Short mmCIF file of C-alpha atoms in Angstrom, two decimals:
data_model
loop_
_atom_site.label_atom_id
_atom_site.label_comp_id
_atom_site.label_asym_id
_atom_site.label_seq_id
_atom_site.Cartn_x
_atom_site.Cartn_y
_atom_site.Cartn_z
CA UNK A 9 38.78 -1.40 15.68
CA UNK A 10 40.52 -0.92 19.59
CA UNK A 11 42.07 1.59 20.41
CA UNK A 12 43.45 -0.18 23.30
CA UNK A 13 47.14 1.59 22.97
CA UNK A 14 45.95 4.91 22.50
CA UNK A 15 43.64 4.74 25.42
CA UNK A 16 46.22 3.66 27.82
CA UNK A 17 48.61 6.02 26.46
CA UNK A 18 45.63 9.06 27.06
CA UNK A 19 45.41 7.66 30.55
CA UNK A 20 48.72 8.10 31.28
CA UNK A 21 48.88 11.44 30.09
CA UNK A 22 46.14 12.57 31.72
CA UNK A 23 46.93 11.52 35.25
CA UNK A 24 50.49 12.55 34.77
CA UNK A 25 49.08 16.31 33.72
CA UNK A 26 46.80 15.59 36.54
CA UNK A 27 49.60 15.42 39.05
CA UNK A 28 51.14 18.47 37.96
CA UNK A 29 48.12 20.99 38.41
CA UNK A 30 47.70 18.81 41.32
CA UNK A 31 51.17 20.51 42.61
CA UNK A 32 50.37 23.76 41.22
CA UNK A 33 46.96 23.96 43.03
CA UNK A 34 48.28 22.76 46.28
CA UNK A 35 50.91 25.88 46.78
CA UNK A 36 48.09 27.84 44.84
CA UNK A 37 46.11 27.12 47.94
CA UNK A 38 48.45 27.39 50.80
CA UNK A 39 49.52 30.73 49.29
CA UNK A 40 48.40 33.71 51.73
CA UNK A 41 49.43 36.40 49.15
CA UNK A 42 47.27 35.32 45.66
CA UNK A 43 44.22 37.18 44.54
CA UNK A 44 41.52 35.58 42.39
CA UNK A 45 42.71 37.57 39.94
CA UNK A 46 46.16 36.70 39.94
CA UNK A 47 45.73 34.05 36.62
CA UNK A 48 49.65 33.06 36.80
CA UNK A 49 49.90 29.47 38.60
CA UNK A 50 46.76 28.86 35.96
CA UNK A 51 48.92 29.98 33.48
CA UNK A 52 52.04 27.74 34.43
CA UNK A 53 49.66 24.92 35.31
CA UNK A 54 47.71 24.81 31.60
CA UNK A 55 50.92 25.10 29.82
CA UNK A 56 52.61 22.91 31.77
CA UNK A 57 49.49 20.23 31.28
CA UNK A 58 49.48 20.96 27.66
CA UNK A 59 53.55 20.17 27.27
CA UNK A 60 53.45 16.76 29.30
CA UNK A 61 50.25 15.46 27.40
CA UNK A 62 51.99 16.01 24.16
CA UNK A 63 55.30 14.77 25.05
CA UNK A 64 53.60 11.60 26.65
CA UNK A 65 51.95 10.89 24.00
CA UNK A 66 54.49 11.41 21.62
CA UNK A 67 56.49 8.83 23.91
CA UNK A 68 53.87 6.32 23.92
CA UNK A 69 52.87 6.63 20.57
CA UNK A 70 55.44 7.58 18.67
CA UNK A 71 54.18 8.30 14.84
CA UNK A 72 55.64 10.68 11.96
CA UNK A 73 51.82 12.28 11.75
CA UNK A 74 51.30 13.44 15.15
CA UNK A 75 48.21 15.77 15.85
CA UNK A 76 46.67 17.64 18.01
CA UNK A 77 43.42 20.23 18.62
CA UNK A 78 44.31 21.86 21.86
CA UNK A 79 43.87 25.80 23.72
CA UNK A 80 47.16 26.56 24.06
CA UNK A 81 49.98 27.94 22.12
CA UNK A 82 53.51 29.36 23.06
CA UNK A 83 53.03 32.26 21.54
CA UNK A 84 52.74 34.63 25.38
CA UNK A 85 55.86 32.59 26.56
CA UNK A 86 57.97 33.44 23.53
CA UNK A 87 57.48 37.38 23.95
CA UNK A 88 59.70 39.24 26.55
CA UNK A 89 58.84 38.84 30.00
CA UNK A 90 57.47 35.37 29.38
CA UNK A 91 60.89 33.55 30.35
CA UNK A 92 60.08 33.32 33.92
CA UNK A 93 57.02 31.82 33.36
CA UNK A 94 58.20 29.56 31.13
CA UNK A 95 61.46 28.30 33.59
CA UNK A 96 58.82 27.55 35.70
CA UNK A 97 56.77 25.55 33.55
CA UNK A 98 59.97 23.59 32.86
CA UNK A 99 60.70 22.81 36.14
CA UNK A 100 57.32 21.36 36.59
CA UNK A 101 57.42 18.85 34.10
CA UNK A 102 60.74 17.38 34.71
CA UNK A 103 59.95 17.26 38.38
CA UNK A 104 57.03 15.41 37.47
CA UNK A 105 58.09 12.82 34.82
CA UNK A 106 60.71 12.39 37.13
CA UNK A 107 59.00 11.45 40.17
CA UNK A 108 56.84 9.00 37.72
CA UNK A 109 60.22 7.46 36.43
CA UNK A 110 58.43 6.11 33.43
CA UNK A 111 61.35 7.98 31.06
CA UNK A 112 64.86 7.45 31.17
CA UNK A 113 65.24 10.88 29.73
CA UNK A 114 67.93 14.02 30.11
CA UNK A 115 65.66 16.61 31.33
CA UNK A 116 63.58 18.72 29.17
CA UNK A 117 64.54 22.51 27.92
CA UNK A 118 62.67 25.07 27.77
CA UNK A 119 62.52 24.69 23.83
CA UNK A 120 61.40 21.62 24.04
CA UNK A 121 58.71 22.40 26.11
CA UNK A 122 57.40 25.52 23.40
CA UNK A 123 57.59 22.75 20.86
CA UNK A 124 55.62 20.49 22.85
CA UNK A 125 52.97 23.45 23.62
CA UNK A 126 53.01 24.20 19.96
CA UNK A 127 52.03 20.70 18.88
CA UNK A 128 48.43 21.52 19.89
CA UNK A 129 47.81 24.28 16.89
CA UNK A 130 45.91 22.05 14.50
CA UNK A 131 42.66 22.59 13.18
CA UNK A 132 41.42 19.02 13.45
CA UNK A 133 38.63 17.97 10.69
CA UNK A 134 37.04 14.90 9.68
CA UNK A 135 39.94 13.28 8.07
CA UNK A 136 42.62 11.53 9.80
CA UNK A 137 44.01 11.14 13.78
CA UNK A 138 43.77 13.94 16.11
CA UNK A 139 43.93 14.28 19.61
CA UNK A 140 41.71 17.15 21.32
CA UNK A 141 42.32 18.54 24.55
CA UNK A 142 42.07 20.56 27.14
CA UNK A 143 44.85 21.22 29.28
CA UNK A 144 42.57 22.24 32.37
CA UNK A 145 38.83 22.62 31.60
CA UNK A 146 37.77 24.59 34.61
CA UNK A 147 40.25 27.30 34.80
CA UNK A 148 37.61 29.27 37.61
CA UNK A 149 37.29 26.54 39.47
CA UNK A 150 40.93 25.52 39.37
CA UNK A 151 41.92 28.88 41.47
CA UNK A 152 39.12 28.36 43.95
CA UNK A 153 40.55 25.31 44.58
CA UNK A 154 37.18 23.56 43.14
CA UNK A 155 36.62 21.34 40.21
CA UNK A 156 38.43 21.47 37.07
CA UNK A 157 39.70 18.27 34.83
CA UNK A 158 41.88 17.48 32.28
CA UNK A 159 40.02 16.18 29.31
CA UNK A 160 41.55 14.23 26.48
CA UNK A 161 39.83 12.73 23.26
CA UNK A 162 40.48 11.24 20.22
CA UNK A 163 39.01 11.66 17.10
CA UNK A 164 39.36 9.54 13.98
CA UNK A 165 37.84 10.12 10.84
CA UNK A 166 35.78 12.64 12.77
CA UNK A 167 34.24 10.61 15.46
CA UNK A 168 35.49 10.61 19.02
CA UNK A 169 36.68 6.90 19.09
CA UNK A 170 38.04 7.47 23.22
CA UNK A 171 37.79 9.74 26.09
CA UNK A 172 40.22 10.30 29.27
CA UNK A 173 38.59 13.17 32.10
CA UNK A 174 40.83 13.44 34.91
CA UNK A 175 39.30 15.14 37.62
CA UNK A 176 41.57 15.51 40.68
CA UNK A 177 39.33 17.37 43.22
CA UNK A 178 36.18 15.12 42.13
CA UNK A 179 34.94 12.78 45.70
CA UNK A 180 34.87 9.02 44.19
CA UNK A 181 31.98 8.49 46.38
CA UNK A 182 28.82 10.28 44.36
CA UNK A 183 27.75 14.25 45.22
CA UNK A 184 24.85 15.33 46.56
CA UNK A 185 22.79 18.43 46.42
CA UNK A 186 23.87 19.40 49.85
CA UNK A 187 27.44 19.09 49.27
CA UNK A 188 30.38 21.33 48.81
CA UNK A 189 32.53 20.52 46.09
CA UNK A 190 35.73 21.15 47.71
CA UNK A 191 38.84 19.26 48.31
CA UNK A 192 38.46 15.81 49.99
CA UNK A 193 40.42 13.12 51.56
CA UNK A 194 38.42 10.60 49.25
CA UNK A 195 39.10 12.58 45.99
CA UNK A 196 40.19 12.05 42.52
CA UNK A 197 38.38 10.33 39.51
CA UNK A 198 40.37 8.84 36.50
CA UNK A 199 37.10 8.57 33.34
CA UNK A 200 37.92 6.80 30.62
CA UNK A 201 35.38 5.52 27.89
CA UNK A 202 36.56 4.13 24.78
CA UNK A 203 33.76 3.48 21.65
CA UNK A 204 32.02 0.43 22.03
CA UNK A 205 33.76 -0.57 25.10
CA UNK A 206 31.67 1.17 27.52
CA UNK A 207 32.41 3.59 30.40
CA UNK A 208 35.16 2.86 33.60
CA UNK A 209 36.10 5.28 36.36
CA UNK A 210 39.10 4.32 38.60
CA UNK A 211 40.49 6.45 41.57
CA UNK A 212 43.42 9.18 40.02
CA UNK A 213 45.96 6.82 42.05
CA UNK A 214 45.60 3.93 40.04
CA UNK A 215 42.91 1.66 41.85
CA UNK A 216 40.91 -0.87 39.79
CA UNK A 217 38.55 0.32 38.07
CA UNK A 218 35.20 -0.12 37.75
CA UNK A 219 32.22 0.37 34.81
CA UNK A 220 30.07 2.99 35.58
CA UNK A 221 26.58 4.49 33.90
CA UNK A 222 24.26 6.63 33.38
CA UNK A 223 20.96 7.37 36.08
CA UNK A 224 17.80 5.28 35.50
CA UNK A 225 15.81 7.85 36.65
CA UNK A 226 12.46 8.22 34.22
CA UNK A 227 10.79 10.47 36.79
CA UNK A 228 11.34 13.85 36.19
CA UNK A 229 10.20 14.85 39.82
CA UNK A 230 13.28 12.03 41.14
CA UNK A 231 16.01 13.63 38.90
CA UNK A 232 18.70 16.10 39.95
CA UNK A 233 20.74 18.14 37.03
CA UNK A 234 24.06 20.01 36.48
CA UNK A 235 24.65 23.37 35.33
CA UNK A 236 27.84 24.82 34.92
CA UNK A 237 29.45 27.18 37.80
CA UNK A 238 30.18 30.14 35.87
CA UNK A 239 26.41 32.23 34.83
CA UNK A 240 28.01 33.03 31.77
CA UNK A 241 28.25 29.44 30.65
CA UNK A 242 24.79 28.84 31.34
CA UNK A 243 21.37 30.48 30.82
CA UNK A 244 20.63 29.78 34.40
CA UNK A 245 17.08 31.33 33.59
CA UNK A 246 16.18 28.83 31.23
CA UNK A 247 17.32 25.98 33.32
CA UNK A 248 14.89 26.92 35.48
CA UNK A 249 12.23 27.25 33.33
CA UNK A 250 12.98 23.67 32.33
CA UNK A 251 12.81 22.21 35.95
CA UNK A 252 9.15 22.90 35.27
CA UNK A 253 9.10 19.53 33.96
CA UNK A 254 8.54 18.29 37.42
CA UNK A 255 12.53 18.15 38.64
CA UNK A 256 12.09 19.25 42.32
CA UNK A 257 16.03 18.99 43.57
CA UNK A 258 17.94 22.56 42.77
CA UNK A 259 20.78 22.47 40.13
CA UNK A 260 24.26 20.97 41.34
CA UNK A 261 26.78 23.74 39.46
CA UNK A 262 29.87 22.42 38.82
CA UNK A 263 32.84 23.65 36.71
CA UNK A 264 34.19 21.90 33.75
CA UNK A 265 33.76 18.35 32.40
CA UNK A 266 33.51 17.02 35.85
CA UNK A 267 29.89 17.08 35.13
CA UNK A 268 30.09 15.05 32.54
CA UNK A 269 32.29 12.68 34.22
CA UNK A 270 29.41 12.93 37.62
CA UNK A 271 26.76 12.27 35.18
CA UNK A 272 28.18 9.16 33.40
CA UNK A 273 28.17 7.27 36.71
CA UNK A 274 24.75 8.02 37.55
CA UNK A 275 25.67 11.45 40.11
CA UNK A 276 22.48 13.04 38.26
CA UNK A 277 20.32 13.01 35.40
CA UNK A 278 20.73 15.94 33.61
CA UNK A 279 22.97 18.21 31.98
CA UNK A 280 22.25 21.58 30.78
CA UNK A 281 24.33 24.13 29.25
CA UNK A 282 22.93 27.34 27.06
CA UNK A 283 25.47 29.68 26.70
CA UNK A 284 25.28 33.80 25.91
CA UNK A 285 24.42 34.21 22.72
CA UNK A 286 26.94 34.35 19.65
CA UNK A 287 29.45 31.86 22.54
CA UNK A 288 31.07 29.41 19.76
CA UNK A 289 31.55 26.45 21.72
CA UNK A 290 35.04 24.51 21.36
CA UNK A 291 35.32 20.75 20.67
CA UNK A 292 37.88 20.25 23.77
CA UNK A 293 35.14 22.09 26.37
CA UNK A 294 33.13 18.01 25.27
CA UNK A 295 34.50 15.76 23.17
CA UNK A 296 36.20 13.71 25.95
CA UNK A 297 32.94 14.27 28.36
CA UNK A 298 30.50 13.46 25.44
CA UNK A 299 32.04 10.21 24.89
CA UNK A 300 32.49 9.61 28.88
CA UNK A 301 28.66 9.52 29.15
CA UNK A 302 27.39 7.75 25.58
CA UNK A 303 29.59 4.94 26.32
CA UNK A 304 27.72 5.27 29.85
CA UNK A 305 24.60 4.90 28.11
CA UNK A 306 23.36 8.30 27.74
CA UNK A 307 22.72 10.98 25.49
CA UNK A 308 24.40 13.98 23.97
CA UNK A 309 22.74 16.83 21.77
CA UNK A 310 22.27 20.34 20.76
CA UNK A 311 18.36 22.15 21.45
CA UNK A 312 17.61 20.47 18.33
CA UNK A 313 17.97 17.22 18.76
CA UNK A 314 21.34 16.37 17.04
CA UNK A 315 24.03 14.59 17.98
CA UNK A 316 27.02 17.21 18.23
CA UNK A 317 29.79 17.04 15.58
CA UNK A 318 33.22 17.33 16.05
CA UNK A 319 34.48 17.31 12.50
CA UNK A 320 33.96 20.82 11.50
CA UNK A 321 37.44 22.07 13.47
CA UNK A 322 38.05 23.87 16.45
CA UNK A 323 34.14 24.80 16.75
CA UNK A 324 30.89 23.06 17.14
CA UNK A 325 28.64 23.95 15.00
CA UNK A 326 25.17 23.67 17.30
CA UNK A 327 22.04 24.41 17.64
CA UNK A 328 21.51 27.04 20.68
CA UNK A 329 22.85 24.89 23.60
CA UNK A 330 23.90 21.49 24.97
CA UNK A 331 21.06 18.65 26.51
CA UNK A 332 23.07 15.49 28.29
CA UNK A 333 20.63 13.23 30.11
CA UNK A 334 19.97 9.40 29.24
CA UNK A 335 17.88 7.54 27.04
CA UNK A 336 14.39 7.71 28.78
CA UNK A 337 14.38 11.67 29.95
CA UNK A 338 15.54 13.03 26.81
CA UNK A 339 12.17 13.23 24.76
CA UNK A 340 10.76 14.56 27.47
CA UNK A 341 13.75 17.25 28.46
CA UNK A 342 14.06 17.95 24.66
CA UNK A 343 10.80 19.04 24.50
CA UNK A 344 10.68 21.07 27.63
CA UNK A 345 13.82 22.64 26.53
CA UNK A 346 12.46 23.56 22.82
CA UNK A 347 9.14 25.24 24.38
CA UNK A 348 11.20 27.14 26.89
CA UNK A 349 13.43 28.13 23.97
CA UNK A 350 10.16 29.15 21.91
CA UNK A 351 8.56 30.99 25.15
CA UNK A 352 11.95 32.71 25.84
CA UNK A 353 12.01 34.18 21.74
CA UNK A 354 8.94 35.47 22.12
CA UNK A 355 9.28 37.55 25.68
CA UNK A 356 12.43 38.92 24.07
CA UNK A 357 11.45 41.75 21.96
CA UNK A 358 12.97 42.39 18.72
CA UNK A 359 15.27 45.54 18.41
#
């Protein structure tokens, strides 16, 4: 079956709610008076992604059975105090959508824009359509003015059928070790994978695209691997047991499912991510990246070797931690990442 329609309506979502936090980052940025704490023009920016990927693809695709597995909901921006906020989020999607032209619409109200929000609340399953996203994976990153991406899937009868990562701060050239991942002239990467189809990347502005995949690299010693930004994501420890394998280039940490999006065109080798444990990971932090690199031609699993499964709802239900690599390291990284697993139990003494 293609899914031709649905993938170019998830690529037009995705760059439009790429444009926005593109907007909100920007004055973000040039804003003397923020702190790092300060999680507001996050706030306005993952709402305001949210709204505009549901209302574009309501637009595109319009259907009686809409659905959608997504972070947000508008339950903060109903309370008292939230109207502000939510004005503002309002603002930014009608500037946008009108400065894309694409609707010959009245401008959006603030209602609307809950009800959009709201269309993300359900639970997804393995039965039926759903959509899974979310609105900006990388929120860290996002107010450091690093990486962060909007990632988009689609999931039909369970499977993830398609895949959209938007990932405006990403270089289209490939990263190295030795650089920073900060904002470039040369930046923004449109993903988009689709099953069976393989994997394209084009530049956010709407270049042609082109098919991208996975590192060849069966030399441990010649491959470099991702690990996500934030320590609490990732068991940096064990990743470093791992690189005992023979990987001699230090980790590349990135935030969100820019990695994913890095890895599927060959960027690096490996991707490792072992949360804290008792972390329940959520299907929007990799269904769109999963897809992103298998159509590539790598690999996705959990520590035990399984594919990951995005049927069971809002949560994947995994074994210990993620493994992303391609076809020829993965026996090898599996293994290496099962005895450091094994080692680690046993150094940890039991209460």
């Amino acid at each position: 079956m293609s899914y031709e329609k649905e993938l170019k309506a998830a690529k037009k979502a995705a760059s439009l709610a790429a444009q926005l936090c593109q907007k909100v980052q920007k004055a973000l940025l040039q804003s003397d008076v923020h702190s790092k704490s300060d999680k507001s023009p996050v706030t306005v920016a993952d709402y305001g992604s949210q709204a505009l990927v549901s209302f574009v693809l309501g637009k595109e695709l319009p259907t009686a059975s809409f659905s959608m597995v997504a972070e947000e909901d508008s339950a903060d921006l109903r309370k008292d105090g939230g109207q502000d906020t939510l004005e503002r989020i309002t603002k930014l999607i009608n500037d946008t959508l009108s400065s894309d032209g694409s609707y010959d619409l009245s401008p959006l109200s603030g209602e609307d824009v809950l009800t959009a929000i709201d269309s993300g609340k359900s639970e997804g399953g393995p039965n039926g359509r759903h959509w899974v996203l979310d609105p900006i994976d990388g929120t860290k990153g996002f107010l450091r003015g690093d990486q962060y991406a909007i990632a988009l899937a689609l999931l039909d009868e369970g499977k993830v059928v398609l895949g959209v990562l938007a990932c405006p701060n990403l270089p289209l050239q490939p990263i190295g070790n030795t650089e920073k991942h900060s904002l470039q002239n040369q930046a923004g990467c449109l993903f988009f994978a689709e099953v069976g189809g393989g994997t394209h990347m084009q530049s956010l502005d709407g270049s042609l695209s082109t098919k991208v995949h996975v590192s060849s690299t069966v030399n441990p010693a010649e491959a470099s691997f991702f690990e996500s930004y934030e320590a609490a994501h990732s068991l940096h420890d064990l990743s470093s047991s791992i690189a005992t394998l023979g990987v001699q280039a230090p980790p590349v940490r990135i935030d969100s499912q820019a990695k994913y999006g890095a890895l599927s065109r060959g960027d690096g080798a490996i991707y490792l991510r072992f949360p804290h444990k008792g972390y329940r990971e959520k299907i929007w932090d990799h269904a769109a990246g999963c897809i992103v690199v298998t159509e590539a031609g790598g690999v996705v699993t959990d520590a035990g070797g399984n594919p990951l499964d995005f049927s069971k709802g809002r949560f994947l239900d995994l074994d210990t931690g993620i493994i992303v690599t391609n076809q020829k390291l993965m026996p090898l990284l599996l293994k290496a990442v099962q005895d450091a697993l094994s080692e680690s139990s046993q150094a940890t003494p039991s209460l």
